[in-house]
mmCIF file of C-alpha atoms and ligand atoms in Angstrom:
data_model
loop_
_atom_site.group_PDB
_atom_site.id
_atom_site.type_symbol
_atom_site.label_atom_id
_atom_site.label_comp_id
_atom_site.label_asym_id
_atom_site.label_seq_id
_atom_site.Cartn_x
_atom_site.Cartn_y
_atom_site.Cartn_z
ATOM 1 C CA UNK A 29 7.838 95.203 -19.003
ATOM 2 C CA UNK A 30 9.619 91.803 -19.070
ATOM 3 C CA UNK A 31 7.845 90.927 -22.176
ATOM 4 C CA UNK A 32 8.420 93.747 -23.568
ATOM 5 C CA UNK A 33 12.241 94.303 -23.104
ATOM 6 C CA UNK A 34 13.170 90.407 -23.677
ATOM 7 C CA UNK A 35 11.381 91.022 -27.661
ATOM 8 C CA UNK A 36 14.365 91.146 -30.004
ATOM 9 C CA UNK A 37 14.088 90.499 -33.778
ATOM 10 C CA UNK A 38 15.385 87.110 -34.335
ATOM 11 C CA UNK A 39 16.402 85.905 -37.933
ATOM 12 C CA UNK A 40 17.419 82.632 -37.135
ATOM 13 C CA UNK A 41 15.759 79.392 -36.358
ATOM 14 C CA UNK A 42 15.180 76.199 -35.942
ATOM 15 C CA UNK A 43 13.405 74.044 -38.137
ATOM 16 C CA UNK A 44 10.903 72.894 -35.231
ATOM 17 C CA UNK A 45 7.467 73.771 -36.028
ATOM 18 C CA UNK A 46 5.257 75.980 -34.234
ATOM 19 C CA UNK A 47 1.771 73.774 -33.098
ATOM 20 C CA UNK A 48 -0.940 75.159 -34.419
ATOM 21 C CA UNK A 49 -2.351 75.907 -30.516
ATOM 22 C CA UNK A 50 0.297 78.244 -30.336
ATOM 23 C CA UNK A 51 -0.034 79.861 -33.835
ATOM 24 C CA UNK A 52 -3.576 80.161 -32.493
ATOM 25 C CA UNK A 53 -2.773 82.065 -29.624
ATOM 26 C CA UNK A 54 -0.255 84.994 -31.364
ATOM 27 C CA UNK A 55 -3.812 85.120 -33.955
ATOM 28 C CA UNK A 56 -5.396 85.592 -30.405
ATOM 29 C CA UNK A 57 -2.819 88.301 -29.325
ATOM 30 C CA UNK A 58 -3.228 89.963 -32.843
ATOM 31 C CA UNK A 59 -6.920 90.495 -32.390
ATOM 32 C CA UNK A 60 -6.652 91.981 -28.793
ATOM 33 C CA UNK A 61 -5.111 94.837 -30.112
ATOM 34 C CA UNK A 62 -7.051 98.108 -29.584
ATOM 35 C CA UNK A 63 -8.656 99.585 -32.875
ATOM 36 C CA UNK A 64 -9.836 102.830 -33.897
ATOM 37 C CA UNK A 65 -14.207 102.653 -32.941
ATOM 38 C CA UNK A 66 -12.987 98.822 -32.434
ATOM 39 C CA UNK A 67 -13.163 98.866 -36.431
ATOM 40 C CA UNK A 68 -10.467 95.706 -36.364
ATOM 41 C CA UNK A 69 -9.560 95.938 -39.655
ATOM 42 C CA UNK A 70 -7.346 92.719 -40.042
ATOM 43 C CA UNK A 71 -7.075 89.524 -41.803
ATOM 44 C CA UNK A 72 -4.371 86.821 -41.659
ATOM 45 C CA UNK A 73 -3.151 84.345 -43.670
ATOM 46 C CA UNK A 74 -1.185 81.506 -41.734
ATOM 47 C CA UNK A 75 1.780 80.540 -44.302
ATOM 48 C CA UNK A 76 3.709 77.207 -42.768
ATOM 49 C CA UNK A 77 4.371 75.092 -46.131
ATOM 50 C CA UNK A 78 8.231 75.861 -46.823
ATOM 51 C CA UNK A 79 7.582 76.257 -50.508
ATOM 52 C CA UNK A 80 5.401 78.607 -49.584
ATOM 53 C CA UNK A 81 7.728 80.719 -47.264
ATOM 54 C CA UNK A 82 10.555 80.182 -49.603
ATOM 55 C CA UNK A 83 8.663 82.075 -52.420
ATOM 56 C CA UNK A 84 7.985 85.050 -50.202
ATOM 57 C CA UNK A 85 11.347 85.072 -49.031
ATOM 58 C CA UNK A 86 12.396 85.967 -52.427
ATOM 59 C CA UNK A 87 10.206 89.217 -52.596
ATOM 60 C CA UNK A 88 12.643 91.010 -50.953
ATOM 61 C CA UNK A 89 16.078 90.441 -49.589
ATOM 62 C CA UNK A 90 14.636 91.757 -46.034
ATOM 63 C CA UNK A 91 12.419 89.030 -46.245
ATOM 64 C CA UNK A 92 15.079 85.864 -46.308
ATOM 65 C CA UNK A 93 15.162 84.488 -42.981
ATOM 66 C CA UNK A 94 11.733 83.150 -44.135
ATOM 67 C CA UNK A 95 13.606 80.365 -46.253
ATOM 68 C CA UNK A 96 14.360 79.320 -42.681
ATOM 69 C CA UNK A 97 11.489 80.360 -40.694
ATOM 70 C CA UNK A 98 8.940 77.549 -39.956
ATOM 71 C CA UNK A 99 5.744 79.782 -39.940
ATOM 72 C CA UNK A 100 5.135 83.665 -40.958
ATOM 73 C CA UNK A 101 1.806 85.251 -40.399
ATOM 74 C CA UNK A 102 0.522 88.158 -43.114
ATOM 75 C CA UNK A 103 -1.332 90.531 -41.740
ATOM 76 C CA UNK A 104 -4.014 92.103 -43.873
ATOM 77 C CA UNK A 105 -5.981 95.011 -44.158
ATOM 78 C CA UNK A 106 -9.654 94.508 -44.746
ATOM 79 C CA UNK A 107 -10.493 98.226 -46.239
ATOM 80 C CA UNK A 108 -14.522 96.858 -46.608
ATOM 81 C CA UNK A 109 -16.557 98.306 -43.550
ATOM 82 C CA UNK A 110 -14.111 100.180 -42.258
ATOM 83 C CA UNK A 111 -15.524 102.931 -39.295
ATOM 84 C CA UNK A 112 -12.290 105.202 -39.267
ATOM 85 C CA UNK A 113 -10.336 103.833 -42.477
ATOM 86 C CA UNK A 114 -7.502 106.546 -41.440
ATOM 87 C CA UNK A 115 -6.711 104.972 -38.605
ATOM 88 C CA UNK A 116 -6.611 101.200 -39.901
ATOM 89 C CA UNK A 117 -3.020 101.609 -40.536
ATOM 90 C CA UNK A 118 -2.608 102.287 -36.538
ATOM 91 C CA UNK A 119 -4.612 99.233 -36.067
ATOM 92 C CA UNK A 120 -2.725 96.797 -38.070
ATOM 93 C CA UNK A 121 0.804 98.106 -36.252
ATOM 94 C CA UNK A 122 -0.977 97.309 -32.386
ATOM 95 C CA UNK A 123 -1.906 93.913 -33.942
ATOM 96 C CA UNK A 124 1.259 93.373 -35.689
ATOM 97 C CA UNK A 125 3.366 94.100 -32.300
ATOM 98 C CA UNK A 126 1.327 92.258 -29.953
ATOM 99 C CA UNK A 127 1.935 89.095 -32.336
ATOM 100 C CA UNK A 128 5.501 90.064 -31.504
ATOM 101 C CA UNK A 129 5.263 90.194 -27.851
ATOM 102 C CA UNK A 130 3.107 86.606 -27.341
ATOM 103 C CA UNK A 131 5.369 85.142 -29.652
ATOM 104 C CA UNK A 132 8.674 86.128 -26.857
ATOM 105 C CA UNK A 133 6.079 85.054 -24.206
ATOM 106 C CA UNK A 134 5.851 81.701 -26.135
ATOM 107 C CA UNK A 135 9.982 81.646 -26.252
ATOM 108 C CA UNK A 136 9.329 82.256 -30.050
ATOM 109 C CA UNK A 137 11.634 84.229 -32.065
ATOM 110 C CA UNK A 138 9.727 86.664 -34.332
ATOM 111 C CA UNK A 139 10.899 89.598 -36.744
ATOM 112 C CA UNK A 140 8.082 92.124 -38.245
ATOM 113 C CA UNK A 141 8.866 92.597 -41.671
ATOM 114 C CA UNK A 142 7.791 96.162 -43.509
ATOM 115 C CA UNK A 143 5.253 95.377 -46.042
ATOM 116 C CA UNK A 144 2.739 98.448 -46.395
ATOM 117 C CA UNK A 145 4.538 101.771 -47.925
ATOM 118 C CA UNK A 146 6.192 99.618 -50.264
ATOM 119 C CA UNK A 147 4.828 98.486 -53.254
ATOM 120 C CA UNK A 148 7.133 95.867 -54.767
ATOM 121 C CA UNK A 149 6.552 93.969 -51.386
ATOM 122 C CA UNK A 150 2.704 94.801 -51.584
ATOM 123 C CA UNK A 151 2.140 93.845 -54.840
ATOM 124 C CA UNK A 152 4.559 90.527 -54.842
ATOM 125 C CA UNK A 153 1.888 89.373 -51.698
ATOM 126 C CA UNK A 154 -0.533 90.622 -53.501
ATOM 127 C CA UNK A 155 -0.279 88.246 -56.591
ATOM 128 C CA UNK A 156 0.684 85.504 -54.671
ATOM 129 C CA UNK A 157 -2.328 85.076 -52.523
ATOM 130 C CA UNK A 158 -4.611 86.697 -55.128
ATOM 131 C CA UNK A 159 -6.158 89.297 -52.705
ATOM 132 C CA UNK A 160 -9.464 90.839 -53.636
ATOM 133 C CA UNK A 161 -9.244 94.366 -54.420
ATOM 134 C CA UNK A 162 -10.364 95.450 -50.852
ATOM 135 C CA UNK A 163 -7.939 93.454 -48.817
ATOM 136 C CA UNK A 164 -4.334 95.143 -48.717
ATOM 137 C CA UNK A 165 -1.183 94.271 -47.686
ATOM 138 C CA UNK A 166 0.600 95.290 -44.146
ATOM 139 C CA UNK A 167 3.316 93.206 -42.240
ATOM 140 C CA UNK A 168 4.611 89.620 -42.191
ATOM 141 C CA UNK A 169 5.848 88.211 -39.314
ATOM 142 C CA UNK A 170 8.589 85.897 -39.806
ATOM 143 C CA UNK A 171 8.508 83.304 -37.011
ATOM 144 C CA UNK A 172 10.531 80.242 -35.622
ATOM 145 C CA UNK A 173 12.267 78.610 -32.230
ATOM 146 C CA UNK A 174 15.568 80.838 -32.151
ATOM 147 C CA UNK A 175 18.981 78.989 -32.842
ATOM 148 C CA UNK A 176 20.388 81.175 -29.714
ATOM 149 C CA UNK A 177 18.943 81.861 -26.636
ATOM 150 C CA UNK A 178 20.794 84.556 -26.091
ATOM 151 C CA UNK A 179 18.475 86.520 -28.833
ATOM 152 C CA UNK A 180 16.121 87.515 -26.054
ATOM 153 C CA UNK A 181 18.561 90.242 -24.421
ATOM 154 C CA UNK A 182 17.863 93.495 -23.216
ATOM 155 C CA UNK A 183 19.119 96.355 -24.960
ATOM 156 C CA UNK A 184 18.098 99.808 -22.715
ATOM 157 C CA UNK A 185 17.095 102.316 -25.868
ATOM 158 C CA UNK A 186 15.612 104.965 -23.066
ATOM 159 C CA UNK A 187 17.033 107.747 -24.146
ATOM 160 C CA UNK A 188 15.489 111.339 -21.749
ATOM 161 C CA UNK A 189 16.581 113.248 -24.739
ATOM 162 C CA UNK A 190 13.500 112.250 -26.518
ATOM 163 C CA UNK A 191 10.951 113.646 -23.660
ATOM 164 C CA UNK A 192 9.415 116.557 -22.904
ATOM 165 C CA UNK A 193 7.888 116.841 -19.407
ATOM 166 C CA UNK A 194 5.311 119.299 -19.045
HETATM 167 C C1 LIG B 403 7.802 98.693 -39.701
HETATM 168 C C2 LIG B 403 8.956 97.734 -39.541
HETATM 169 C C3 LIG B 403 9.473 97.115 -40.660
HETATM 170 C C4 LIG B 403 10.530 96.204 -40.535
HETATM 171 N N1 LIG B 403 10.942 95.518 -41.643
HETATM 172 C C5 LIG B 403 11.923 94.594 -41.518
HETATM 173 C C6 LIG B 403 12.287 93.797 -42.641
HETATM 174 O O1 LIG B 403 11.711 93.900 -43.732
HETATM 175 N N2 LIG B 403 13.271 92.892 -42.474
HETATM 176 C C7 LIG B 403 13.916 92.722 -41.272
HETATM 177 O O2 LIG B 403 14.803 91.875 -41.184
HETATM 178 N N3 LIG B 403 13.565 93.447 -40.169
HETATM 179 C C8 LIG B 403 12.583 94.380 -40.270
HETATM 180 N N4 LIG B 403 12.174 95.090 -39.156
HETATM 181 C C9 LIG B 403 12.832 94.861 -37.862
HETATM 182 C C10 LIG B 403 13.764 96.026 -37.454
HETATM 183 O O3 LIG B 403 14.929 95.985 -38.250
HETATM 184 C C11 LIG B 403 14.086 95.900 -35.956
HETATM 185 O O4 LIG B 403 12.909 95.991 -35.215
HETATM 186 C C12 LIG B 403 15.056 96.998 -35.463
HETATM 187 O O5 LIG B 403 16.306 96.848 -36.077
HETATM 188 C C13 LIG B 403 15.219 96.998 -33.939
HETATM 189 O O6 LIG B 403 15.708 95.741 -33.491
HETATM 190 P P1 LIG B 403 14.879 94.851 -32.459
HETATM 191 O O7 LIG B 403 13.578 94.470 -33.122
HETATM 192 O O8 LIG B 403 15.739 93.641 -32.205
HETATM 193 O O9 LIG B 403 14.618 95.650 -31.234
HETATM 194 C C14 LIG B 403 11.122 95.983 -39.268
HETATM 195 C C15 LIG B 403 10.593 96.618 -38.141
HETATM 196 C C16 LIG B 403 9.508 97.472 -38.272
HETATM 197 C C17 LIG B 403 8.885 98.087 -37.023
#
């Protein structure tokens, strides 16, 4: 759990850059995740050049702590040879939060940012990186050193309310 409950979204950060071992390793994280028939339907696209991540920052104003973030990583959906294309969208969440979780085991701060379900945000990507038909849009993770430590508290959201015990 320690992981787990230190994992804040952090939208603030330094301008150190994040190696590109340790880039490596939340790409590593990403494709652990379980998959419907292990179908892994995802693609990345590393973005670290800051004219880069400015642009994107300015396809929606959820998106702006990228104009400070020194790395994001897209997260794709490949829709060719897909085994159970119903479930991709489950897919690309696991891989999208277990980016999320290396990167507060790597003492990176890291926000997902909602990409699928909207289609200004879909299409603006889509444009930008001129994505075949078959590869579609899902999350961006904005990611950086946080300015504050402190971002890695632990806020208890268990809530017994929300369970049924049978
Ligand atoms: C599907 C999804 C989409 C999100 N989109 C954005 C976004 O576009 N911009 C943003 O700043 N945060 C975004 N977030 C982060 C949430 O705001 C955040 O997870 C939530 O407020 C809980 O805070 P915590 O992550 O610190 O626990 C998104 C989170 C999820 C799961």
């Amino acid at each position: 759990m320690e992981v787990i409950n230190k994992r804040r979204s952090v939208r603030e950060f330094l301008s150190t850059p994040i190696s590109k071992k340790v880039l490596e390793q939340l790409l590593r994280a990403a494709m652990q995740a379980p998959s419907a028939k292990n179908q892994q339907p995802w693609r990345f696209i590393v973005v670290t050049k800051p004219a880069d991540l400015e642009k994107i920052a300015d396809f929606s104003p959820s998106f702006k702590m990228l104009k400070t973030a020194p790395a994001a990583i897209l997260l794709l959906i490949d829709h060719s040879n897909l085994t159970a294309p119903t479930m991709a969208i489950q897919d690309m969440a696991a891989a999208t939060e277990n980016i999320l979780l290396e990167a507060t085991a790597q003492g990176l701060g890291s926000c997902w940012l909602g990409v699928y379900g909207r289609p200004e945000r879909m299409e603006a990507i889509r444009d930008f990186f001129q994505l075949s038909p078959s590869i579609e849009p899902f999350s961006a993770v904005a990611l950086g050193y946080p300015i504050k430590k402190e971002v890695f508290s632990f806020v208890d959201r268990f809530d017994s309310n929300r369970v049924t015990w049978m």
